[in-house]
Amino acid sequence: MLREKTREQRIEIASLEEEEFRQNIEELINVYRGAYQGLERYAYTKRRDIKNYLKWLYRSDSEVFLVAKEKDSIIGFTAGDRYWWDKNYGEISELHEFIINKKHQGRGIGRQLLNKMINKLEETHPIIGLWVGEGNSRAIRFYEKQGFKKVGQVGIWIRMIREKS
């Protein structure tokens, strides 16, 4: 596990080795489910589907599958891909998932975790893309504060892009 403790709080941001990922899969599933309460239309809801999705996220690019831990408990995670193809931008980095346990939101943990992820993704490409549910206004505002801009929409999904300045 590659670890970095943040100064502001006793939060550890880390990548997981494959064995650690396997050992923590149930906790990751629970964090995922909790974060999507009330937003189920944008999420997998069956345990097996969530597990398969998390495995896909990890295998896609394990170096940018990061967890936020407090007292050895996972309270959030983010997953991306440093080599993603976008039909409008070509090869970019992509942020696939960003989750903070609801009871830990509003403490700056999400900002710390996202900033760590942005730094890792921007090492490869100056453009980062993500999709966010149109009804997830809190997430949209959060991403906008982090420099993402709305560039399109497909169905219920809003496309957002951040370009390194």
mmCIF file of C-alpha atoms in Angstrom:
data_model
loop_
_atom_site.group_PDB
_atom_site.id
_atom_site.type_symbol
_atom_site.label_atom_id
_atom_site.label_comp_id
_atom_site.label_asym_id
_atom_site.label_seq_id
_atom_site.Cartn_x
_atom_site.Cartn_y
_atom_site.Cartn_z
ATOM 1 C CA MET A 1 0.000 0.000 0.000
ATOM 2 C CA LEU A 2 1.329 3.412 -0.936
ATOM 3 C CA ARG A 3 0.358 5.763 1.860
ATOM 4 C CA GLU A 4 0.132 9.469 2.334
ATOM 5 C CA LYS A 5 -1.280 10.966 5.498
ATOM 6 C CA THR A 6 -2.909 14.319 5.062
ATOM 7 C CA ARG A 7 -1.958 17.175 7.365
ATOM 8 C CA GLU A 8 -5.435 18.559 7.882
ATOM 9 C CA GLN A 9 -6.875 15.408 9.431
ATOM 10 C CA ARG A 10 -5.851 11.886 10.299
ATOM 11 C CA ILE A 11 -6.923 10.654 6.899
ATOM 12 C CA GLU A 12 -4.747 8.277 4.951
ATOM 13 C CA ILE A 13 -4.949 8.274 1.157
ATOM 14 C CA ALA A 14 -3.545 5.104 -0.336
ATOM 15 C CA SER A 15 -3.487 2.862 -3.353
ATOM 16 C CA LEU A 16 -4.146 -0.820 -2.709
ATOM 17 C CA GLU A 17 -2.096 -3.835 -3.669
ATOM 18 C CA GLU A 18 -4.203 -6.562 -5.292
ATOM 19 C CA GLU A 19 -4.385 -8.668 -2.119
ATOM 20 C CA GLU A 20 -5.471 -5.616 -0.102
ATOM 21 C CA PHE A 21 -8.145 -4.879 -2.689
ATOM 22 C CA ARG A 22 -9.498 -8.429 -2.366
ATOM 23 C CA GLN A 23 -9.437 -8.234 1.431
ATOM 24 C CA ASN A 24 -11.336 -4.927 1.404
ATOM 25 C CA ILE A 25 -13.917 -5.661 -1.309
ATOM 26 C CA GLU A 26 -16.844 -6.005 1.133
ATOM 27 C CA GLU A 27 -15.998 -2.706 2.795
ATOM 28 C CA LEU A 28 -15.740 -1.032 -0.628
ATOM 29 C CA ILE A 29 -19.152 -2.442 -1.582
ATOM 30 C CA ASN A 30 -20.663 -1.005 1.604
ATOM 31 C CA VAL A 31 -19.094 2.417 1.021
ATOM 32 C CA TYR A 32 -20.391 2.386 -2.579
ATOM 33 C CA ARG A 33 -23.926 1.437 -1.507
ATOM 34 C CA GLY A 34 -24.018 4.057 1.228
ATOM 35 C CA ALA A 35 -22.820 6.835 -1.036
ATOM 36 C CA TYR A 36 -25.491 6.101 -3.654
ATOM 37 C CA GLN A 37 -28.452 6.079 -1.251
ATOM 38 C CA GLY A 38 -31.019 8.343 -2.859
ATOM 39 C CA LEU A 39 -29.095 8.288 -6.156
ATOM 40 C CA GLU A 40 -29.786 4.666 -7.137
ATOM 41 C CA ARG A 41 -30.715 5.551 -10.708
ATOM 42 C CA TYR A 42 -27.008 6.285 -11.302
ATOM 43 C CA ALA A 43 -25.631 3.218 -9.537
ATOM 44 C CA TYR A 44 -25.420 -0.529 -9.550
ATOM 45 C CA THR A 45 -27.742 -1.814 -6.846
ATOM 46 C CA LYS A 46 -27.185 -5.579 -6.785
ATOM 47 C CA ARG A 47 -24.259 -6.735 -4.666
ATOM 48 C CA ARG A 48 -22.817 -8.950 -7.425
ATOM 49 C CA ASP A 49 -22.993 -6.108 -9.968
ATOM 50 C CA ILE A 50 -21.263 -3.724 -7.543
ATOM 51 C CA LYS A 51 -18.539 -6.284 -6.849
ATOM 52 C CA ASN A 52 -17.943 -6.870 -10.567
ATOM 53 C CA TYR A 53 -17.893 -3.115 -11.199
ATOM 54 C CA LEU A 54 -15.341 -2.539 -8.427
ATOM 55 C CA LYS A 55 -13.168 -5.337 -9.814
ATOM 56 C CA TRP A 56 -13.370 -3.750 -13.275
ATOM 57 C CA LEU A 57 -12.404 -0.359 -11.837
ATOM 58 C CA TYR A 58 -9.414 -1.839 -10.019
ATOM 59 C CA ARG A 59 -8.208 -3.893 -12.989
ATOM 60 C CA SER A 60 -8.619 -0.961 -15.392
ATOM 61 C CA ASP A 61 -5.812 0.986 -13.700
ATOM 62 C CA SER A 62 -4.975 -0.121 -10.157
ATOM 63 C CA GLU A 63 -2.456 2.695 -9.690
ATOM 64 C CA VAL A 64 -5.281 5.220 -9.729
ATOM 65 C CA PHE A 65 -7.660 3.285 -7.496
ATOM 66 C CA LEU A 66 -7.221 5.269 -4.294
ATOM 67 C CA VAL A 67 -8.879 4.849 -0.913
ATOM 68 C CA ALA A 68 -9.348 7.325 1.921
ATOM 69 C CA LYS A 69 -9.006 5.691 5.330
ATOM 70 C CA GLU A 70 -9.687 6.946 8.809
ATOM 71 C CA LYS A 71 -8.625 4.690 11.700
ATOM 72 C CA ASP A 72 -8.150 1.766 9.268
ATOM 73 C CA SER A 73 -11.715 2.088 7.918
ATOM 74 C CA ILE A 74 -12.310 2.953 4.278
ATOM 75 C CA ILE A 75 -14.462 6.086 4.163
ATOM 76 C CA GLY A 76 -14.129 6.829 0.458
ATOM 77 C CA PHE A 77 -12.463 5.861 -2.774
ATOM 78 C CA THR A 78 -11.828 7.043 -6.270
ATOM 79 C CA ALA A 79 -11.007 5.148 -9.440
ATOM 80 C CA GLY A 80 -9.840 6.275 -12.825
ATOM 81 C CA ASP A 81 -7.977 5.369 -15.962
ATOM 82 C CA ARG A 82 -4.914 7.217 -17.188
ATOM 83 C CA TYR A 83 -5.368 5.980 -20.770
ATOM 84 C CA TRP A 84 -8.987 6.526 -21.791
ATOM 85 C CA TRP A 85 -10.299 7.280 -25.260
ATOM 86 C CA ASP A 86 -12.804 10.104 -25.700
ATOM 87 C CA LYS A 87 -14.372 10.639 -29.127
ATOM 88 C CA ASN A 88 -14.025 14.439 -28.841
ATOM 89 C CA TYR A 89 -10.691 14.772 -27.043
ATOM 90 C CA GLY A 90 -8.778 11.643 -28.049
ATOM 91 C CA GLU A 91 -6.655 10.007 -25.356
ATOM 92 C CA ILE A 92 -7.310 11.551 -21.947
ATOM 93 C CA SER A 93 -7.439 10.512 -18.310
ATOM 94 C CA GLU A 94 -10.858 9.526 -16.996
ATOM 95 C CA LEU A 95 -12.325 9.700 -13.493
ATOM 96 C CA HIS A 96 -14.744 6.762 -13.311
ATOM 97 C CA GLU A 97 -15.815 6.845 -9.686
ATOM 98 C CA PHE A 98 -15.515 9.178 -6.723
ATOM 99 C CA ILE A 99 -17.196 8.271 -3.450
ATOM 100 C CA ILE A 100 -17.078 9.600 0.099
ATOM 101 C CA ASN A 101 -19.174 8.022 2.848
ATOM 102 C CA LYS A 102 -22.080 10.424 3.488
ATOM 103 C CA LYS A 103 -21.304 10.861 7.188
ATOM 104 C CA HIS A 104 -17.785 12.000 6.291
ATOM 105 C CA GLN A 105 -18.817 14.531 3.637
ATOM 106 C CA GLY A 106 -18.272 18.232 4.244
ATOM 107 C CA ARG A 107 -14.972 17.722 6.104
ATOM 108 C CA GLY A 108 -12.585 18.352 3.200
ATOM 109 C CA ILE A 109 -11.794 14.659 2.749
ATOM 110 C CA GLY A 110 -13.320 14.534 -0.722
ATOM 111 C CA ARG A 111 -11.323 17.542 -1.853
ATOM 112 C CA GLN A 112 -8.107 15.945 -0.566
ATOM 113 C CA LEU A 113 -8.875 12.633 -2.256
ATOM 114 C CA LEU A 114 -9.888 14.248 -5.544
ATOM 115 C CA ASN A 115 -6.812 16.500 -5.580
ATOM 116 C CA LYS A 116 -4.581 13.456 -5.104
ATOM 117 C CA MET A 117 -6.369 11.725 -7.982
ATOM 118 C CA ILE A 118 -6.179 14.780 -10.247
ATOM 119 C CA ASN A 119 -2.431 15.036 -9.635
ATOM 120 C CA LYS A 120 -1.950 11.373 -10.545
ATOM 121 C CA LEU A 121 -4.129 11.597 -13.663
ATOM 122 C CA GLU A 122 -2.530 14.841 -14.873
ATOM 123 C CA GLU A 123 0.909 13.188 -14.785
ATOM 124 C CA THR A 124 -0.254 11.300 -17.884
ATOM 125 C CA HIS A 125 -2.684 13.670 -19.652
ATOM 126 C CA PRO A 126 -3.601 17.342 -19.217
ATOM 127 C CA ILE A 127 -7.297 16.572 -19.787
ATOM 128 C CA ILE A 128 -9.487 14.656 -17.329
ATOM 129 C CA GLY A 129 -13.053 13.642 -18.117
ATOM 130 C CA LEU A 130 -15.915 12.326 -16.023
ATOM 131 C CA TRP A 131 -19.628 11.590 -16.243
ATOM 132 C CA VAL A 132 -22.020 12.607 -13.471
ATOM 133 C CA GLY A 133 -25.751 12.048 -13.056
ATOM 134 C CA GLU A 134 -27.815 15.107 -13.992
ATOM 135 C CA GLY A 135 -29.701 14.998 -10.692
ATOM 136 C CA ASN A 136 -26.560 14.841 -8.570
ATOM 137 C CA SER A 137 -26.330 18.611 -8.147
ATOM 138 C CA ARG A 138 -24.062 18.395 -5.100
ATOM 139 C CA ALA A 139 -21.458 16.431 -7.071
ATOM 140 C CA ILE A 140 -21.769 18.747 -10.077
ATOM 141 C CA ARG A 141 -21.106 21.819 -7.901
ATOM 142 C CA PHE A 142 -18.184 20.040 -6.224
ATOM 143 C CA TYR A 143 -16.603 19.130 -9.569
ATOM 144 C CA GLU A 144 -17.093 22.669 -10.871
ATOM 145 C CA LYS A 145 -15.243 24.015 -7.822
ATOM 146 C CA GLN A 146 -12.395 21.659 -8.722
ATOM 147 C CA GLY A 147 -12.128 23.092 -12.243
ATOM 148 C CA PHE A 148 -14.386 20.749 -14.238
ATOM 149 C CA LYS A 149 -16.718 22.257 -16.830
ATOM 150 C CA LYS A 150 -19.897 20.842 -18.361
ATOM 151 C CA VAL A 151 -19.306 20.051 -22.027
ATOM 152 C CA GLY A 152 -22.274 17.885 -22.965
ATOM 153 C CA GLN A 153 -24.994 15.484 -21.944
ATOM 154 C CA VAL A 154 -26.118 12.022 -23.023
ATOM 155 C CA GLY A 155 -29.394 10.898 -21.484
ATOM 156 C CA ILE A 156 -29.180 11.313 -17.711
ATOM 157 C CA TRP A 157 -25.385 11.741 -17.767
ATOM 158 C CA ILE A 158 -23.537 15.076 -17.880
ATOM 159 C CA ARG A 159 -20.052 15.085 -19.395
ATOM 160 C CA MET A 160 -17.502 17.225 -17.563
ATOM 161 C CA ILE A 161 -13.910 18.015 -18.550
ATOM 162 C CA ARG A 162 -11.021 19.582 -16.680
ATOM 163 C CA GLU A 163 -8.094 20.920 -18.675
ATOM 164 C CA LYS A 164 -4.812 21.535 -16.909
ATOM 165 C CA SER A 165 -3.902 25.208 -17.186
#
